[in-house]
Amino acid sequence: MSTTPLKTAGFHHITMVSRDARRTLEFYGELLGLGLVKKTVNFDDPSAYHLYFGDEAGRPGTILTFFEWPHASKGHWGVGGVHHLALGVATPEAQLKWKRRLEDAGVSVTGPLDRGYFRSLYFADPNGQILEIATKGPGYAIDEEADALGRELLIPPAERLPGGRDEAAIAATHPEPVPTITADMRLDGIHHISAITDDLEQAGAFYENALGLELVKKTLNQDDGKTKHYFWASYDGKAVAPHSAMTLFGWNGSTYHARPGAGQTHHVAFRAESPDQQEAWRDHLLGMGLNVSPVMDRTYFESIYFRAPDGLLVEIATDGPGFGVDEPIEKLGASLKLPAWLEGRRPDIERSLEPLAVEGQT
Ligand SMILES: [Fe+2]
Ligand SMILES: [Fe+2]
């Protein structure tokens, strides 16, 4: 049994629900420039695609996956659901290029808004999933010491709240069209995930005890200036790890629950470094009284599932073996991959799936 402390390094992946695999590939692959790192089927429903996007090797923290369910009804955010997914970008200049590229493609964009710790651009994918592109900096140490994050409730200054914002900066965009994604625009995986809870204190204790995340920022929702917005992350007392910030909007007592479906997040997955650590984690979660699934073999990682107190489905996935287990890293996503137990049904499965217009990694 592992003696490694049960502290996750951050997100492994996020899984969302879409209705149209081809449109998902166009939006996330072509428009946003993410690599298709695996084209497979939903292991529990092989008639539906399961598409994985990520960096060139599909590293944990960069992975976005989609269940493609053509008949899914439209979902809505609320308690127990994810409000939005933020992808990281290096600089404000590159963020403005994204604004121009998205708007030129007909996507409605809000921002960039100054959130203090980063700048945020908001838009939605074709199913309505709310997305954000957030700058890497200036970071969480702008209003408290880097080695003492999350201690005080920090009230956002007036210039970050409605009515006090720099409207000219929000209206700015890149002066030229951006038909090609330049190197500086590269999206660096999951910057943060923001969910909604009906009990901020209980949810926070859950993320701390179950996953070893640390409270790194206590502030208010900067769009209403009233409700609490807290951030948890992998934090060693010196710096917040990349790809690890889970933020919660505190709607304490609300009964406005998320409705699962298209345009919503199905679950969020955090990292375990090894199968041994995951086994220890499963025992720990069971000891907390949680209902935890058995370990599931997902070919590219092994998974366990459980729910946060507000209802959000949470997974812990192992870092390995990774996406190179059934095709070369330089050819990830090039062909339909099936787990061994479904290979015998390949002709039927291939017939039932709509061919995708774009083959291979973009
Ligand atoms: Fe955000
Ligand atoms: Fe998952």
Short mmCIF file of C-alpha atoms and ligand atoms in Angstrom, two decimals:
data_model
loop_
_atom_site.label_atom_id
_atom_site.label_comp_id
_atom_site.label_asym_id
_atom_site.label_seq_id
_atom_site.Cartn_x
_atom_site.Cartn_y
_atom_site.Cartn_z
CA MET A 1 0.00 0.00 0.00
CA SER A 2 1.28 3.45 -0.91
CA THR A 3 2.45 5.78 1.82
CA THR A 4 2.13 8.79 -0.51
CA PRO A 5 -0.08 11.46 1.06
CA LEU A 6 -3.49 11.54 -0.58
CA LYS A 7 -3.17 14.93 -2.21
CA THR A 8 -4.11 15.17 -5.86
CA ALA A 9 -1.74 17.01 -8.21
CA GLY A 10 -4.79 18.54 -9.92
CA PHE A 11 -7.26 17.74 -12.65
CA HIS A 12 -6.86 14.72 -14.86
CA HIS A 13 -9.71 15.50 -17.28
CA ILE A 14 -13.20 16.92 -17.59
CA THR A 15 -15.98 15.10 -19.42
CA MET A 16 -18.81 16.99 -21.11
CA VAL A 17 -21.92 16.02 -23.06
CA SER A 18 -22.36 16.93 -26.71
CA ARG A 19 -24.89 16.00 -29.38
CA ASP A 20 -22.75 15.95 -32.50
CA ALA A 21 -19.24 14.49 -32.72
CA ARG A 22 -18.43 16.23 -35.99
CA ARG A 23 -19.38 19.61 -34.59
CA THR A 24 -17.33 18.91 -31.45
CA LEU A 25 -14.33 18.15 -33.63
CA GLU A 26 -14.83 21.34 -35.63
CA PHE A 27 -15.19 23.51 -32.54
CA TYR A 28 -12.55 22.08 -30.20
CA GLY A 29 -10.17 20.71 -32.84
CA GLU A 30 -10.25 23.27 -35.62
CA LEU A 31 -11.45 26.49 -33.99
CA LEU A 32 -9.72 26.08 -30.59
CA GLY A 33 -6.79 24.05 -31.92
CA LEU A 34 -6.85 21.24 -29.37
CA GLY A 35 -5.43 17.92 -30.47
CA LEU A 36 -7.73 14.93 -30.87
CA VAL A 37 -5.80 12.44 -28.75
CA LYS A 38 -8.24 9.55 -28.79
CA LYS A 39 -11.20 8.56 -30.89
CA THR A 40 -13.07 5.78 -29.18
CA VAL A 41 -16.56 4.85 -28.04
CA ASN A 42 -18.32 5.15 -24.72
CA PHE A 43 -17.27 1.88 -23.04
CA ASP A 44 -20.72 1.65 -21.43
CA ASP A 45 -22.54 2.49 -24.72
CA PRO A 46 -20.41 1.58 -27.78
CA SER A 47 -22.91 3.12 -30.22
CA ALA A 48 -21.71 6.59 -29.15
CA TYR A 49 -18.36 8.24 -29.72
CA HIS A 50 -16.15 9.23 -26.82
CA LEU A 51 -13.71 11.88 -28.06
CA TYR A 52 -10.64 13.00 -26.12
CA PHE A 53 -8.80 16.26 -26.73
CA GLY A 54 -5.58 17.40 -25.12
CA ASP A 55 -2.00 18.47 -25.67
CA GLU A 56 0.22 16.50 -28.06
CA ALA A 57 0.61 13.62 -25.59
CA GLY A 58 -2.75 13.94 -23.84
CA ARG A 59 -1.13 14.83 -20.52
CA PRO A 60 -3.30 14.93 -17.39
CA GLY A 61 -4.67 18.42 -16.81
CA THR A 62 -5.00 19.14 -20.53
CA ILE A 63 -7.67 16.55 -21.33
CA LEU A 64 -11.23 17.41 -22.36
CA THR A 65 -13.49 14.49 -23.22
CA PHE A 66 -16.95 14.36 -24.77
CA PHE A 67 -19.73 11.83 -24.66
CA GLU A 68 -21.48 12.25 -28.01
CA TRP A 69 -25.16 11.59 -27.36
CA PRO A 70 -27.25 12.79 -30.35
CA HIS A 71 -30.50 12.53 -28.41
CA ALA A 72 -29.38 14.11 -25.14
CA SER A 73 -31.75 16.76 -23.90
CA LYS A 74 -30.32 20.16 -23.17
CA GLY A 75 -28.94 20.55 -19.66
CA HIS A 76 -28.56 23.60 -17.46
CA TRP A 77 -26.08 24.66 -14.80
CA GLY A 78 -27.06 24.83 -11.15
CA VAL A 79 -26.24 23.30 -7.76
CA GLY A 80 -24.21 20.10 -8.15
CA GLY A 81 -23.07 21.04 -11.65
CA VAL A 82 -20.19 22.82 -13.30
CA HIS A 83 -20.86 26.41 -14.30
CA HIS A 84 -17.90 26.78 -16.63
CA LEU A 85 -14.56 25.40 -17.75
CA ALA A 86 -11.61 27.76 -18.15
CA LEU A 87 -8.71 27.02 -20.50
CA GLY A 88 -5.39 28.73 -19.94
CA VAL A 89 -3.57 31.11 -22.27
CA ALA A 90 -0.17 32.71 -21.69
CA THR A 91 -0.78 36.44 -22.24
CA PRO A 92 -3.50 39.09 -22.52
CA GLU A 93 -2.34 39.78 -26.09
CA ALA A 94 -2.93 36.17 -27.10
CA GLN A 95 -6.28 36.28 -25.32
CA LEU A 96 -7.34 39.18 -27.55
CA LYS A 97 -6.35 37.14 -30.60
CA TRP A 98 -8.73 34.44 -29.37
CA LYS A 99 -11.48 37.02 -29.05
CA ARG A 100 -10.99 38.11 -32.64
CA ARG A 101 -10.74 34.54 -33.95
CA LEU A 102 -13.90 33.43 -32.11
CA GLU A 103 -15.96 36.48 -33.06
CA ASP A 104 -14.91 36.16 -36.70
CA ALA A 105 -16.20 32.57 -36.53
CA GLY A 106 -19.58 33.82 -35.32
CA VAL A 107 -19.09 32.94 -31.66
CA SER A 108 -20.48 35.48 -29.18
CA VAL A 109 -17.73 36.55 -26.74
CA THR A 110 -17.83 38.54 -23.47
CA GLY A 111 -14.70 40.21 -22.09
CA PRO A 112 -11.85 40.23 -21.41
CA LEU A 113 -12.89 40.98 -17.83
CA ASP A 114 -10.28 41.77 -15.18
CA ARG A 115 -10.78 39.12 -12.48
CA GLY A 116 -7.74 40.29 -10.54
CA TYR A 117 -5.95 36.92 -10.45
CA PHE A 118 -6.38 36.51 -14.22
CA ARG A 119 -8.28 38.03 -17.13
CA SER A 120 -11.27 36.15 -18.48
CA LEU A 121 -12.92 35.78 -21.86
CA TYR A 122 -16.28 34.00 -21.94
CA PHE A 123 -18.14 32.18 -24.69
CA ALA A 124 -20.04 28.93 -25.18
CA ASP A 125 -19.54 25.83 -27.28
CA PRO A 126 -22.22 24.79 -29.83
CA ASN A 127 -24.10 22.85 -27.12
CA GLY A 128 -24.12 25.75 -24.68
CA GLN A 129 -21.28 24.61 -22.42
CA ILE A 130 -19.88 27.83 -20.95
CA LEU A 131 -16.17 28.20 -21.62
CA GLU A 132 -13.58 30.71 -20.54
CA ILE A 133 -10.10 31.52 -21.75
CA ALA A 134 -8.14 32.77 -18.73
CA THR A 135 -4.68 34.31 -18.67
CA LYS A 136 -1.93 32.60 -16.74
CA GLY A 137 -1.22 35.69 -14.62
CA PRO A 138 -1.02 37.79 -12.61
CA GLY A 139 -1.89 34.96 -10.19
CA TYR A 140 -3.27 34.49 -6.71
CA ALA A 141 -0.60 36.48 -4.85
CA ILE A 142 -1.79 39.95 -5.89
CA ASP A 143 -3.79 40.55 -2.71
CA GLU A 144 -2.25 38.19 -0.15
CA GLU A 145 1.16 36.61 0.34
CA ALA A 146 1.98 33.62 -1.88
CA ASP A 147 2.80 31.54 1.21
CA ALA A 148 -0.42 32.47 3.01
CA LEU A 149 -3.21 32.16 0.44
CA GLY A 150 -6.85 31.69 1.35
CA ARG A 151 -6.75 33.16 4.85
CA GLU A 152 -9.06 36.18 4.61
CA LEU A 153 -12.26 36.98 2.76
CA LEU A 154 -11.10 39.45 0.11
CA ILE A 155 -13.64 41.96 -1.13
CA PRO A 156 -13.06 42.74 -4.83
CA PRO A 157 -12.26 46.41 -5.55
CA ALA A 158 -14.88 48.53 -7.33
CA GLU A 159 -13.03 48.42 -10.66
CA ARG A 160 -13.63 44.68 -10.87
CA LEU A 161 -17.37 44.90 -10.15
CA PRO A 162 -20.25 45.86 -12.48
CA GLY A 163 -20.45 49.61 -12.84
CA GLY A 164 -16.79 50.25 -12.06
CA ARG A 165 -15.10 48.35 -14.86
CA ASP A 166 -12.90 49.66 -17.65
CA GLU A 167 -15.42 49.28 -20.48
CA ALA A 168 -12.87 50.26 -23.16
CA ALA A 169 -10.60 47.38 -22.09
CA ILE A 170 -13.56 44.99 -22.16
CA ALA A 171 -14.50 46.11 -25.68
CA ALA A 172 -10.94 45.76 -27.04
CA THR A 173 -10.07 43.15 -29.61
CA HIS A 174 -7.17 42.17 -31.84
CA PRO A 175 -6.91 44.55 -34.82
CA GLU A 176 -6.38 41.87 -37.48
CA PRO A 177 -8.25 38.67 -38.35
CA VAL A 178 -6.66 35.53 -36.86
CA PRO A 179 -7.21 32.73 -39.39
CA THR A 180 -4.29 30.69 -38.01
CA ILE A 181 -3.63 29.83 -34.36
CA THR A 182 -0.20 31.26 -33.57
CA ALA A 183 2.23 29.64 -31.11
CA ASP A 184 1.52 32.23 -28.41
CA MET A 185 -2.20 31.37 -28.53
CA ARG A 186 -1.71 27.75 -27.50
CA LEU A 187 -4.37 26.78 -24.97
CA ASP A 188 -2.79 25.17 -21.94
CA GLY A 189 -5.45 22.77 -20.73
CA ILE A 190 -7.65 23.27 -17.69
CA HIS A 191 -6.94 26.62 -15.98
CA HIS A 192 -9.82 26.20 -13.57
CA ILE A 193 -13.24 24.60 -13.27
CA SER A 194 -16.03 26.53 -11.55
CA ALA A 195 -18.93 24.63 -10.01
CA ILE A 196 -21.98 25.63 -7.99
CA THR A 197 -22.71 24.30 -4.52
CA ASP A 198 -25.55 24.70 -2.03
CA ASP A 199 -23.20 24.47 0.98
CA LEU A 200 -19.81 26.09 0.49
CA GLU A 201 -18.38 25.01 3.84
CA GLN A 202 -19.45 21.39 3.44
CA ALA A 203 -18.22 21.23 -0.17
CA GLY A 204 -14.91 22.82 0.82
CA ALA A 205 -14.37 20.30 3.61
CA PHE A 206 -15.12 17.56 1.09
CA TYR A 207 -12.50 18.73 -1.42
CA GLU A 208 -9.96 19.17 1.35
CA ASN A 209 -10.58 15.81 3.03
CA ALA A 210 -11.34 13.68 -0.02
CA LEU A 211 -8.77 15.08 -2.45
CA GLY A 212 -6.24 17.00 -0.36
CA LEU A 213 -6.96 20.29 -2.09
CA GLU A 214 -6.23 23.52 -0.19
CA LEU A 215 -8.32 26.65 0.10
CA VAL A 216 -6.31 29.31 -1.78
CA LYS A 217 -8.74 32.20 -2.26
CA LYS A 218 -11.82 33.45 -0.48
CA THR A 219 -13.54 36.19 -2.41
CA LEU A 220 -16.91 37.23 -3.81
CA ASN A 221 -18.51 36.54 -7.16
CA GLN A 222 -17.34 39.56 -9.14
CA ASP A 223 -20.49 39.59 -11.28
CA ASP A 224 -22.81 40.20 -8.31
CA GLY A 225 -20.36 41.40 -5.62
CA LYS A 226 -22.36 39.49 -3.00
CA THR A 227 -22.23 35.71 -3.13
CA LYS A 228 -19.09 33.90 -2.04
CA HIS A 229 -16.64 32.52 -4.57
CA TYR A 230 -13.90 30.30 -3.09
CA PHE A 231 -10.96 28.62 -4.83
CA TRP A 232 -9.35 25.29 -3.94
CA ALA A 233 -6.19 23.96 -5.57
CA SER A 234 -3.12 21.81 -5.25
CA TYR A 235 -0.99 24.17 -3.13
CA ASP A 236 2.24 23.40 -1.31
CA GLY A 237 2.26 26.60 0.71
CA LYS A 238 4.40 28.31 -1.92
CA ALA A 239 2.59 28.15 -5.27
CA VAL A 240 -0.65 26.95 -6.81
CA ALA A 241 -0.02 24.03 -9.18
CA PRO A 242 -1.15 24.47 -12.78
CA HIS A 243 -4.31 22.65 -13.89
CA SER A 244 -5.56 22.33 -10.33
CA ALA A 245 -7.93 25.19 -9.40
CA MET A 246 -11.47 24.12 -8.51
CA THR A 247 -13.66 27.09 -7.71
CA LEU A 248 -17.09 27.04 -6.14
CA PHE A 249 -19.85 29.58 -6.24
CA GLY A 250 -21.60 29.38 -2.88
CA TRP A 251 -25.38 29.38 -3.32
CA ASN A 252 -25.97 28.24 0.23
CA GLY A 253 -29.44 26.80 0.66
CA SER A 254 -30.32 27.03 -3.05
CA THR A 255 -32.47 24.28 -4.54
CA TYR A 256 -31.76 25.34 -8.13
CA HIS A 257 -30.14 22.09 -9.16
CA ALA A 258 -28.12 21.43 -12.29
CA ARG A 259 -29.92 19.52 -15.02
CA PRO A 260 -27.61 17.00 -16.70
CA GLY A 261 -27.56 16.89 -20.49
CA ALA A 262 -26.06 18.44 -23.60
CA GLY A 263 -23.93 21.49 -22.92
CA GLN A 264 -23.15 20.36 -19.39
CA THR A 265 -20.25 18.71 -17.64
CA HIS A 266 -20.81 15.03 -16.88
CA HIS A 267 -17.98 14.73 -14.36
CA VAL A 268 -14.60 16.09 -13.35
CA ALA A 269 -11.59 13.85 -12.80
CA PHE A 270 -8.61 14.42 -10.51
CA ARG A 271 -5.21 12.75 -10.70
CA ALA A 272 -3.84 9.79 -8.79
CA GLU A 273 -0.18 9.11 -9.46
CA SER A 274 -0.41 5.30 -9.44
CA PRO A 275 -2.83 2.38 -9.11
CA ASP A 276 -1.46 1.77 -5.60
CA GLN A 277 -2.22 5.31 -4.56
CA GLN A 278 -5.69 5.00 -6.07
CA GLU A 279 -6.38 1.85 -4.04
CA ALA A 280 -5.35 3.70 -0.88
CA TRP A 281 -7.56 6.58 -1.97
CA ARG A 282 -10.53 4.30 -2.45
CA ASP A 283 -10.10 2.97 1.10
CA HIS A 284 -9.80 6.52 2.41
CA LEU A 285 -13.01 7.62 0.62
CA LEU A 286 -14.89 4.55 1.84
CA GLY A 287 -13.65 5.45 5.33
CA MET A 288 -15.23 8.87 4.87
CA GLY A 289 -18.54 7.09 4.33
CA LEU A 290 -18.68 7.81 0.60
CA ASN A 291 -20.22 5.49 -1.93
CA VAL A 292 -17.25 4.72 -4.21
CA SER A 293 -17.32 2.65 -7.41
CA PRO A 294 -14.98 -0.29 -7.90
CA VAL A 295 -11.82 0.47 -9.88
CA MET A 296 -12.77 0.62 -13.57
CA ASP A 297 -10.32 -0.10 -16.38
CA ARG A 298 -10.61 2.77 -18.88
CA THR A 299 -7.67 1.49 -20.99
CA TYR A 300 -5.83 4.84 -20.83
CA PHE A 301 -6.21 5.15 -17.04
CA GLU A 302 -8.00 3.47 -14.17
CA SER A 303 -10.92 5.21 -12.54
CA ILE A 304 -13.02 5.38 -9.42
CA TYR A 305 -16.17 7.50 -9.10
CA PHE A 306 -18.03 9.11 -6.22
CA ARG A 307 -20.16 12.19 -5.60
CA ALA A 308 -19.51 15.48 -3.84
CA PRO A 309 -22.13 16.34 -1.18
CA ASP A 310 -23.89 18.72 -3.61
CA GLY A 311 -24.20 15.93 -6.19
CA LEU A 312 -21.30 16.62 -8.57
CA LEU A 313 -19.88 13.40 -9.99
CA VAL A 314 -16.15 13.20 -9.25
CA GLU A 315 -13.59 10.73 -10.57
CA ILE A 316 -10.04 9.91 -9.58
CA ALA A 317 -8.04 8.69 -12.58
CA THR A 318 -4.50 7.33 -12.64
CA ASP A 319 -1.83 9.18 -14.63
CA GLY A 320 -0.95 6.02 -16.51
CA PRO A 321 -0.79 4.15 -18.71
CA GLY A 322 -1.79 7.08 -20.96
CA PHE A 323 -2.94 7.51 -24.54
CA GLY A 324 0.13 5.91 -26.13
CA VAL A 325 -0.98 2.48 -24.92
CA ASP A 326 -2.80 1.56 -28.17
CA GLU A 327 -1.37 3.90 -30.85
CA PRO A 328 1.86 5.87 -31.31
CA ILE A 329 1.95 9.28 -29.58
CA GLU A 330 2.60 10.99 -32.93
CA LYS A 331 -0.56 9.41 -34.37
CA LEU A 332 -2.94 9.91 -31.46
CA GLY A 333 -6.57 10.20 -32.54
CA ALA A 334 -5.87 8.97 -36.07
CA SER A 335 -8.09 5.89 -35.98
CA LEU A 336 -11.01 4.49 -34.03
CA LYS A 337 -9.67 2.62 -31.01
CA LEU A 338 -11.70 0.00 -29.16
CA PRO A 339 -10.93 -1.85 -25.94
CA ALA A 340 -10.12 -5.54 -26.40
CA TRP A 341 -13.54 -6.70 -25.26
CA LEU A 342 -15.24 -4.65 -28.00
CA GLU A 343 -12.86 -5.51 -30.88
CA GLY A 344 -15.02 -8.48 -31.90
CA ARG A 345 -17.89 -6.07 -32.53
CA ARG A 346 -15.81 -3.56 -34.51
CA PRO A 347 -17.67 -3.94 -37.88
CA ASP A 348 -21.04 -3.31 -36.22
CA ILE A 349 -19.70 -0.44 -34.12
CA GLU A 350 -18.05 1.24 -37.12
CA ARG A 351 -21.25 0.94 -39.14
CA SER A 352 -23.27 2.59 -36.37
CA LEU A 353 -20.94 5.59 -36.02
CA GLU A 354 -21.10 8.55 -38.33
CA PRO A 355 -17.69 9.04 -39.98
CA LEU A 356 -15.94 12.20 -38.82
CA ALA A 357 -14.98 14.73 -41.44
CA VAL A 358 -11.59 15.45 -39.95
CA GLU A 359 -9.32 12.48 -39.41
CA GLY A 360 -6.28 12.53 -37.20
CA GLN A 361 -4.70 15.09 -34.99
CA THR A 362 -5.04 18.71 -35.99
FE FE B 1 -13.82 31.28 -14.35
FE FE B 2 -13.81 10.42 -16.76
#
